[in-house]
Coordinates of C-alpha atoms and ligand atoms in Angstrom, one line a residue:
M225 CA 0.2 0.2 0.0
D226 CA 1.7 3.4 -1.2
M227 CA 0.3 6.1 1.2
A228 CA 1.8 8.8 3.1
E229 CA -0.8 9.1 5.4
L230 CA -3.5 6.0 6.4
N231 CA -6.8 7.5 7.1
G232 CA -8.3 4.2 9.7
A233 CA -12.1 3.7 10.9
L234 CA -12.8 3.1 14.4
I235 CA -15.7 1.0 15.8
G236 CA -16.0 0.7 19.5
C237 CA -15.8 4.0 21.4
G238 CA -15.9 2.4 25.1
F239 CA -13.1 1.9 28.1
F240 CA -10.0 0.8 25.6
A241 CA -10.6 2.7 23.0
V242 CA -9.6 5.8 24.3
N243 CA -6.4 3.8 24.9
Q244 CA -6.3 3.2 21.3
M245 CA -7.4 6.4 20.4
H246 CA -4.5 8.1 22.3
G247 CA -1.9 5.7 20.6
W248 CA -3.2 6.6 17.4
K249 CA -2.5 10.6 17.8
D250 CA 1.4 8.9 18.6
V251 CA 1.6 6.6 15.4
D252 CA 3.6 8.1 12.5
G253 CA 2.0 8.0 9.8
A254 CA -1.7 7.1 10.2
G255 CA -5.0 8.3 12.2
I256 CA -8.5 7.9 12.7
V257 CA -10.6 10.1 10.3
A258 CA -14.5 8.2 11.6
I259 CA -16.1 6.6 14.5
C260 CA -18.7 4.4 15.0
D261 CA -20.9 3.5 18.7
R262 CA -23.6 2.2 19.0
D263 CA -24.2 3.9 21.8
P264 CA -24.4 7.7 20.6
E265 CA -22.9 8.7 24.3
R266 CA -20.3 7.5 24.2
L267 CA -19.6 8.4 20.0
K268 CA -20.1 11.9 21.5
V269 CA -17.2 11.5 24.6
V270 CA -14.5 9.9 22.0
G271 CA -16.0 12.2 19.2
N272 CA -15.3 15.6 21.7
Q273 CA -12.3 14.2 23.4
F274 CA -10.0 13.3 19.9
G275 CA -11.9 16.2 17.9
I276 CA -13.7 13.3 15.0
A277 CA -16.7 14.7 13.1
R278 CA -17.6 11.7 11.0
R279 CA -19.6 9.9 13.8
Y280 CA -21.9 6.7 13.1
T281 CA -24.1 4.9 15.2
D282 CA -24.4 2.1 12.1
A283 CA -21.4 0.1 10.7
A284 CA -22.8 -1.0 7.9
Q285 CA -22.9 2.9 7.1
M286 CA -19.7 3.9 8.2
F287 CA -18.4 1.1 5.3
A288 CA -20.9 2.1 3.1
D289 CA -19.7 5.7 2.9
G290 CA -15.9 4.7 2.7
G291 CA -13.6 6.9 3.0
F292 CA -11.1 5.6 5.4
D293 CA -7.5 2.8 4.9
F294 CA -7.8 0.6 7.4
V295 CA -10.3 0.0 10.4
D296 CA -9.6 -0.8 14.1
I297 CA -12.5 -2.3 15.6
A298 CA -12.2 -2.1 19.2
T299 CA -15.4 -3.8 20.7
T300 CA -16.2 -6.6 23.3
V301 CA -15.7 -10.5 21.5
Q302 CA -19.8 -10.8 20.4
S303 CA -19.4 -8.4 17.6
H304 CA -15.9 -9.2 16.5
R305 CA -16.7 -11.6 13.3
A306 CA -20.2 -9.6 12.1
L307 CA -17.3 -6.8 11.9
V308 CA -14.4 -8.5 10.3
E309 CA -16.8 -10.3 7.8
M310 CA -17.7 -6.4 6.9
A311 CA -14.2 -5.1 6.3
A312 CA -13.4 -8.3 4.0
A313 CA -16.6 -7.5 1.9
H314 CA -15.4 -3.8 1.6
K315 CA -12.1 -4.7 1.2
I316 CA -10.7 -2.6 4.0
P317 CA -8.3 -4.1 6.1
A318 CA -8.8 -4.9 9.3
I319 CA -7.2 -4.8 13.1
C320 CA -9.7 -6.6 15.8
Q321 CA -9.3 -6.7 19.4
K322 CA -8.8 -9.8 21.5
P323 CA -10.0 -12.3 22.8
F324 CA -10.3 -12.9 18.7
A325 CA -13.8 -14.3 18.6
P326 CA -16.4 -16.2 20.7
T327 CA -15.3 -19.6 18.9
L328 CA -12.2 -20.8 17.5
D329 CA -14.4 -22.0 14.3
D330 CA -15.7 -18.3 14.8
A331 CA -12.0 -17.1 14.4
K332 CA -10.9 -19.6 11.8
A333 CA -14.2 -18.1 9.2
M334 CA -12.7 -14.8 10.2
V335 CA -9.1 -15.9 8.9
K336 CA -10.5 -17.2 6.1
A337 CA -12.5 -14.5 5.1
C338 CA -9.8 -12.1 5.1
R339 CA -7.6 -14.1 3.2
D340 CA -10.2 -14.9 0.5
A341 CA -11.0 -10.6 0.3
G342 CA -7.3 -10.6 0.2
I343 CA -7.1 -8.2 3.2
P344 CA -4.3 -8.0 6.3
L345 CA -6.2 -9.0 9.6
M346 CA -4.3 -8.3 12.8
I347 CA -5.5 -9.2 16.2
H348 CA -4.8 -6.7 18.9
E349 CA -2.7 -8.6 20.8
N350 CA -0.3 -6.6 22.6
F351 CA 1.4 -7.7 25.7
R352 CA 4.1 -9.2 23.2
W353 CA 4.6 -5.8 22.1
Q354 CA 4.8 -4.3 26.3
T355 CA 8.3 -3.2 27.1
P356 CA 9.8 -6.2 29.0
I357 CA 8.5 -8.9 27.1
Q358 CA 10.1 -7.2 24.0
A359 CA 13.5 -7.2 26.1
V360 CA 13.5 -10.8 27.2
R361 CA 13.1 -11.7 23.8
K362 CA 16.1 -9.6 22.7
A363 CA 17.9 -11.5 25.4
L364 CA 17.0 -14.5 24.0
E365 CA 17.7 -14.2 20.4
A366 CA 21.3 -12.9 21.3
G367 CA 21.8 -16.6 23.2
A368 CA 22.1 -15.0 27.1
I369 CA 21.0 -18.1 28.3
G370 CA 21.8 -20.4 25.5
T371 CA 18.4 -23.0 24.8
P372 CA 15.7 -21.8 27.0
F373 CA 14.3 -25.7 28.3
W374 CA 11.6 -24.2 30.9
G375 CA 9.7 -21.2 31.4
R376 CA 6.7 -20.1 33.7
F377 CA 5.1 -16.7 32.5
S378 CA 2.4 -15.9 35.7
F379 CA 0.0 -12.7 36.5
R380 CA -1.5 -13.3 39.6
S381 CA -2.8 -10.1 41.2
G382 CA -5.7 -8.5 43.3
F383 CA -6.4 -5.5 40.9
D384 CA -10.4 -4.8 40.6
V385 CA -11.1 -5.1 37.2
F386 CA -14.0 -5.1 37.4
A387 CA -14.4 -1.6 38.1
A388 CA -13.4 -0.6 34.7
Q389 CA -14.8 -3.9 33.0
P390 CA -17.9 -5.0 34.1
Y391 CA -18.9 -7.5 32.0
L392 CA -16.1 -9.7 32.3
A393 CA -17.6 -10.6 36.2
E394 CA -20.9 -12.0 33.6
G395 CA -19.4 -14.0 31.2
S396 CA -18.7 -18.2 31.9
R397 CA -15.7 -18.1 30.2
F398 CA -13.4 -15.3 33.0
I399 CA -9.5 -15.4 33.3
I400 CA -8.1 -17.6 30.0
E401 CA -10.4 -15.9 28.1
D402 CA -9.6 -12.4 29.0
L403 CA -6.3 -12.1 30.6
G404 CA -4.6 -16.1 29.9
I405 CA -4.9 -15.2 26.3
H406 CA -2.1 -12.4 26.5
T407 CA 0.1 -15.1 28.7
L408 CA -0.5 -17.8 26.4
D409 CA 0.3 -15.7 23.5
I410 CA 3.6 -14.2 25.6
A411 CA 4.3 -17.7 26.4
R412 CA 4.1 -18.7 22.4
F413 CA 6.6 -15.4 21.9
I414 CA 9.2 -16.1 23.5
L415 CA 9.4 -20.1 23.7
G416 CA 7.4 -21.4 20.1
D417 CA 4.9 -23.0 19.3
V418 CA 2.8 -25.6 21.6
T419 CA 1.8 -28.9 20.9
S420 CA 0.0 -29.8 23.9
L421 CA -1.7 -28.7 27.4
T422 CA -3.2 -29.5 30.3
A423 CA -5.2 -26.7 32.6
R424 CA -6.7 -26.8 36.3
T425 CA -9.0 -23.9 36.8
K426 CA -10.9 -22.3 39.8
R427 CA -12.9 -19.6 41.2
V428 CA -12.5 -17.9 43.6
N429 CA -14.3 -14.5 43.6
P430 CA -18.3 -15.6 44.3
D431 CA -19.7 -12.6 42.8
I432 CA -18.2 -13.7 39.1
K433 CA -19.6 -16.2 36.9
G434 CA -16.2 -17.4 35.3
E435 CA -13.4 -18.6 36.8
D436 CA -10.8 -16.1 38.3
V437 CA -7.5 -19.0 38.4
A438 CA -5.9 -20.7 36.4
T439 CA -3.1 -22.8 35.6
I440 CA -1.7 -24.6 32.3
L441 CA 1.2 -26.9 31.8
M442 CA 2.7 -27.0 28.0
D443 CA 4.8 -28.8 25.3
H444 CA 6.4 -26.5 23.3
E445 CA 7.6 -27.8 19.7
N446 CA 11.0 -27.3 20.6
G447 CA 10.7 -29.4 23.7
A448 CA 10.6 -27.3 26.4
T449 CA 8.2 -27.2 29.4
S450 CA 6.3 -24.3 30.6
I451 CA 3.5 -23.0 33.2
V452 CA 1.2 -20.2 32.5
D453 CA -0.1 -19.5 35.9
V454 CA -3.1 -16.4 36.2
S455 CA -5.1 -15.4 39.2
Y456 CA -7.2 -12.3 40.0
A457 CA -8.1 -13.3 43.2
T458 CA -3.6 -13.2 44.8
K459 CA -3.3 -10.4 46.9
Q460 CA -0.1 -9.4 47.5
A461 CA 2.0 -7.2 49.8
V462 CA 2.7 -4.6 46.6
E463 CA -0.1 -5.0 43.8
P464 CA 2.1 -6.3 40.6
F465 CA -1.1 -5.4 38.1
P466 CA -0.8 -5.8 35.4
E467 CA 2.9 -6.9 34.9
T468 CA 3.7 -10.6 33.2
L469 CA 6.5 -12.2 35.5
I470 CA 8.4 -14.7 33.2
E471 CA 11.1 -17.4 34.5
L472 CA 13.5 -18.8 32.1
D473 CA 15.7 -21.7 32.4
G474 CA 18.5 -22.4 29.3
S475 CA 21.5 -24.6 28.9
A476 CA 23.7 -21.3 29.3
G477 CA 22.3 -20.0 32.2
S478 CA 18.7 -18.3 33.5
L479 CA 16.1 -15.1 33.0
R480 CA 14.1 -13.6 35.4
L481 CA 11.8 -10.5 34.7
S482 CA 10.9 -9.4 38.3
Q483 CA 7.9 -7.3 39.8
G484 CA 9.6 -3.8 39.3
Y485 CA 10.4 -4.3 35.6
R486 CA 13.7 -6.0 36.7
L487 CA 15.5 -8.0 34.5
T488 CA 18.1 -11.0 35.8
I489 CA 20.3 -12.7 33.4
T490 CA 22.5 -15.1 35.4
N491 CA 25.4 -16.9 32.7
A492 CA 28.9 -17.7 32.7
S493 CA 29.4 -14.3 32.3
G494 CA 27.5 -13.2 36.2
I495 CA 24.4 -11.9 37.0
D496 CA 23.7 -8.8 34.9
V497 CA 20.7 -6.7 36.4
T498 CA 18.8 -4.6 34.4
D499 CA 15.7 -2.0 34.6
V500 CA 13.6 -2.7 31.6
S501 CA 10.6 -0.4 33.0
P502 CA 8.1 0.9 30.0
R503 CA 7.7 4.6 29.1
L504 CA 5.2 6.8 30.9
L505 CA 3.6 8.8 27.6
S506 CA 2.5 11.8 27.9
W507 CA -1.4 10.4 28.3
A508 CA -0.4 7.6 30.0
S509 CA -1.2 6.9 33.6
R510 CA 0.1 4.5 36.4
P511 CA -0.6 1.4 37.1
W512 CA -1.6 0.9 33.0
H513 CA 1.2 2.4 31.3
N514 CA 2.9 -0.9 31.0
I515 CA -0.4 -1.9 28.5
Q516 CA -0.8 1.4 27.0
E517 CA 3.1 1.7 25.8
S518 CA 2.4 -1.2 24.1
V519 CA -0.9 -0.4 22.1
F520 CA 1.1 2.6 20.5
A521 CA 3.1 -0.3 19.5
I522 CA 1.5 -2.6 18.3
Q523 CA -0.4 0.2 16.1
Q524 CA 2.8 1.5 15.1
H525 CA 3.9 -1.7 14.2
W526 CA 0.3 -1.8 12.0
A527 CA 0.9 0.8 10.1
D528 CA 4.2 0.4 9.1
S529 CA 3.2 -3.5 8.4
L530 CA 0.5 -2.0 6.2
K531 CA 2.7 0.5 4.1
A532 CA 5.3 -2.2 3.8
G533 CA 2.7 -5.4 2.9
V534 CA 3.9 -7.5 5.3
E535 CA 2.6 -9.8 7.7
T536 CA 1.9 -8.6 10.7
S537 CA 3.1 -10.3 14.3
T538 CA 0.0 -11.2 15.6
S539 CA -1.6 -11.6 12.0
G540 CA -5.0 -13.8 12.2
A541 CA -3.1 -16.6 11.0
D542 CA -0.9 -16.5 13.9
N543 CA -3.5 -15.7 16.7
L544 CA -5.3 -19.0 15.6
K545 CA -3.1 -21.0 17.4
T546 CA -2.7 -18.5 20.5
F547 CA -6.6 -18.8 20.1
A548 CA -6.5 -22.9 20.0
L549 CA -4.7 -22.6 23.4
V550 CA -8.1 -20.2 25.1
E551 CA -10.0 -23.4 23.5
A552 CA -8.1 -26.6 24.7
A553 CA -7.5 -25.1 28.3
Y554 CA -11.0 -24.4 28.7
A555 CA -11.9 -28.3 27.1
S556 CA -8.7 -29.4 29.4
A557 CA -9.7 -28.0 32.5
A558 CA -13.5 -29.5 31.7
S559 CA -12.4 -32.8 30.7
G560 CA -9.1 -33.0 32.8
Q561 CA -7.1 -34.5 30.2
P562 CA -4.2 -32.9 27.7
V563 CA -5.4 -31.5 24.5
D564 CA -3.3 -31.4 21.8
I565 CA -3.8 -28.7 20.0
G566 CA -2.5 -29.7 16.9
G567 CA -6.0 -31.1 16.4
L568 CA -8.0 -28.4 17.1
L569 CA -5.9 -26.5 14.2
R570 CA -6.7 -28.8 11.5
Ligands
NAD618 P1 -16.6 -1.5 26.6 O1 -17.5 -2.3 26.7 O2 -16.0 -0.7 27.8 O3 -16.6 -1.0 25.0 C1 -16.8 -1.6 23.6 C2 -17.9 -0.7 22.9 O4 -18.5 -1.4 21.8 C3 -19.2 -0.2 23.8 O5 -19.8 1.5 23.5 C4 -20.4 -0.8 22.7 O6 -21.2 0.5 22.5 C5 -19.7 -0.7 21.2 N1 -20.1 -1.7 20.6 C6 -20.4 -3.1 21.1 N2 -20.8 -3.7 19.7 C7 -20.9 -2.7 19.0 C8 -21.3 -2.8 17.0 N3 -21.2 -3.4 16.7 N4 -21.0 -1.6 16.7 C9 -20.7 -0.6 17.4 N5 -20.6 -0.2 18.8 C10 -20.6 -1.5 19.2 O7 -15.4 -2.8 26.5 P2 -13.4 -2.1 26.5 O8 -13.3 -2.6 27.7 O9 -13.5 -1.1 25.7 O10 -13.8 -3.6 25.4 C11 -13.3 -3.1 24.3 C12 -12.6 -5.0 24.1 O11 -11.2 -4.4 24.2 C13 -12.3 -6.2 24.5 O12 -12.9 -7.0 23.5 C14 -11.6 -6.4 25.6 O13 -11.0 -7.5 25.8 C15 -10.7 -5.5 25.0 N6 -9.8 -5.1 25.8 C16 -7.9 -5.8 25.6 C17 -7.3 -4.6 26.6 C18 -5.7 -4.8 26.2 O14 -4.8 -4.7 26.5 N7 -5.5 -5.3 25.0 C19 -7.0 -4.1 27.8 C20 -9.2 -4.5 27.9 C21 -9.5 -4.7 27.0
89V619 O1 -6.1 -7.1 28.3 C1 -7.5 -6.9 29.0 O2 -8.5 -7.9 28.7 C2 -7.9 -6.9 30.1 C3 -7.1 -6.8 31.5 C4 -6.0 -7.0 31.0 C5 -7.1 -5.5 32.8 O3 -7.2 -7.8 31.6 O4 -9.2 -7.2 30.4

């Protein structure tokens, strides 16, 4: 795509979209020219805050009017398939928020619709774009600990996520689908694709419908073993939200990403401790700044990739492999048995 400035349209002006709108203001080479929300109040709030004149309550009308190069779908999961298929029907490149879709079959259909239409699809899976996660990946690529054979990817918090996202308390699925999806994606980003997993879940908070604790044991294609453990029922001395902590053991050393964004690498050269804190962007606020910076980063990656005509890191095809882990974790927790991932992706 040969365009100096990409014009985007955003659908869904809710809680998280405000971060995405801020992110687009910072992105070099792309911006938002039209917005849509079926709730006129949210449309007004976001339209006024970001000075967007073109406003729609109906996505179909916005696509019919056109005048944009890509769409950023920031709605909750129920609408993702219909909106991505609408983008495909209009041959408009699409970004879609996580979770990809209500089911793996829906997600596969969305990938097919975009492939058949010849448009790129990126899932807004931003956690792998966090500064500390990128630092871990760079250390591995530099051979700092040799070949990793074991990992732990951990997110344990007592943060009240339901205050800003009340719908999270209402679904029969909670932590794996909403938060674990990020942690599973980080595990794939760091240790590669997964062949099988076994999961256990619990609901500790009696006021929500879904599970708020999950422990997942995974076999990776490269022979490494990892644990993904997530909890929103863990009260700690210092609340770590929204930090993902990582432990990796390798043939030539070990790596620890610990609370406070501290990266420790131990190998034959000694012990190296680095501060890998995210930047506090001008519009960001603690403790969300880690997530907010990654929103900007993934959106810059989208703009750069769209212009260069290259596949994004979290394309629909890539994110199917993360979403399969979500489905597998629920299936394993229900049956008590390990689940083969290849079987789900066929
Ligand atoms: P929200 O309910 O606050 O906002 C969603 C908005 O979409 C609402 O204003 C709603 O009216 C609108 N909407 C829904 N369907 C629509 C449709 N068909 N057409 C037009 N508008 C429609 O939700 P949220 O908390 O902002 O979450 C949105 C998505 O972002 C979710 O999928 C959530 O998982 C994701 N999220 C991601 C992160 C992250 O770090 N990646 C963080 C928080 C939320
Ligand atoms: O990423 C998310 O979707 C959020 C949060 C990080 C708060 O769990 O719901």
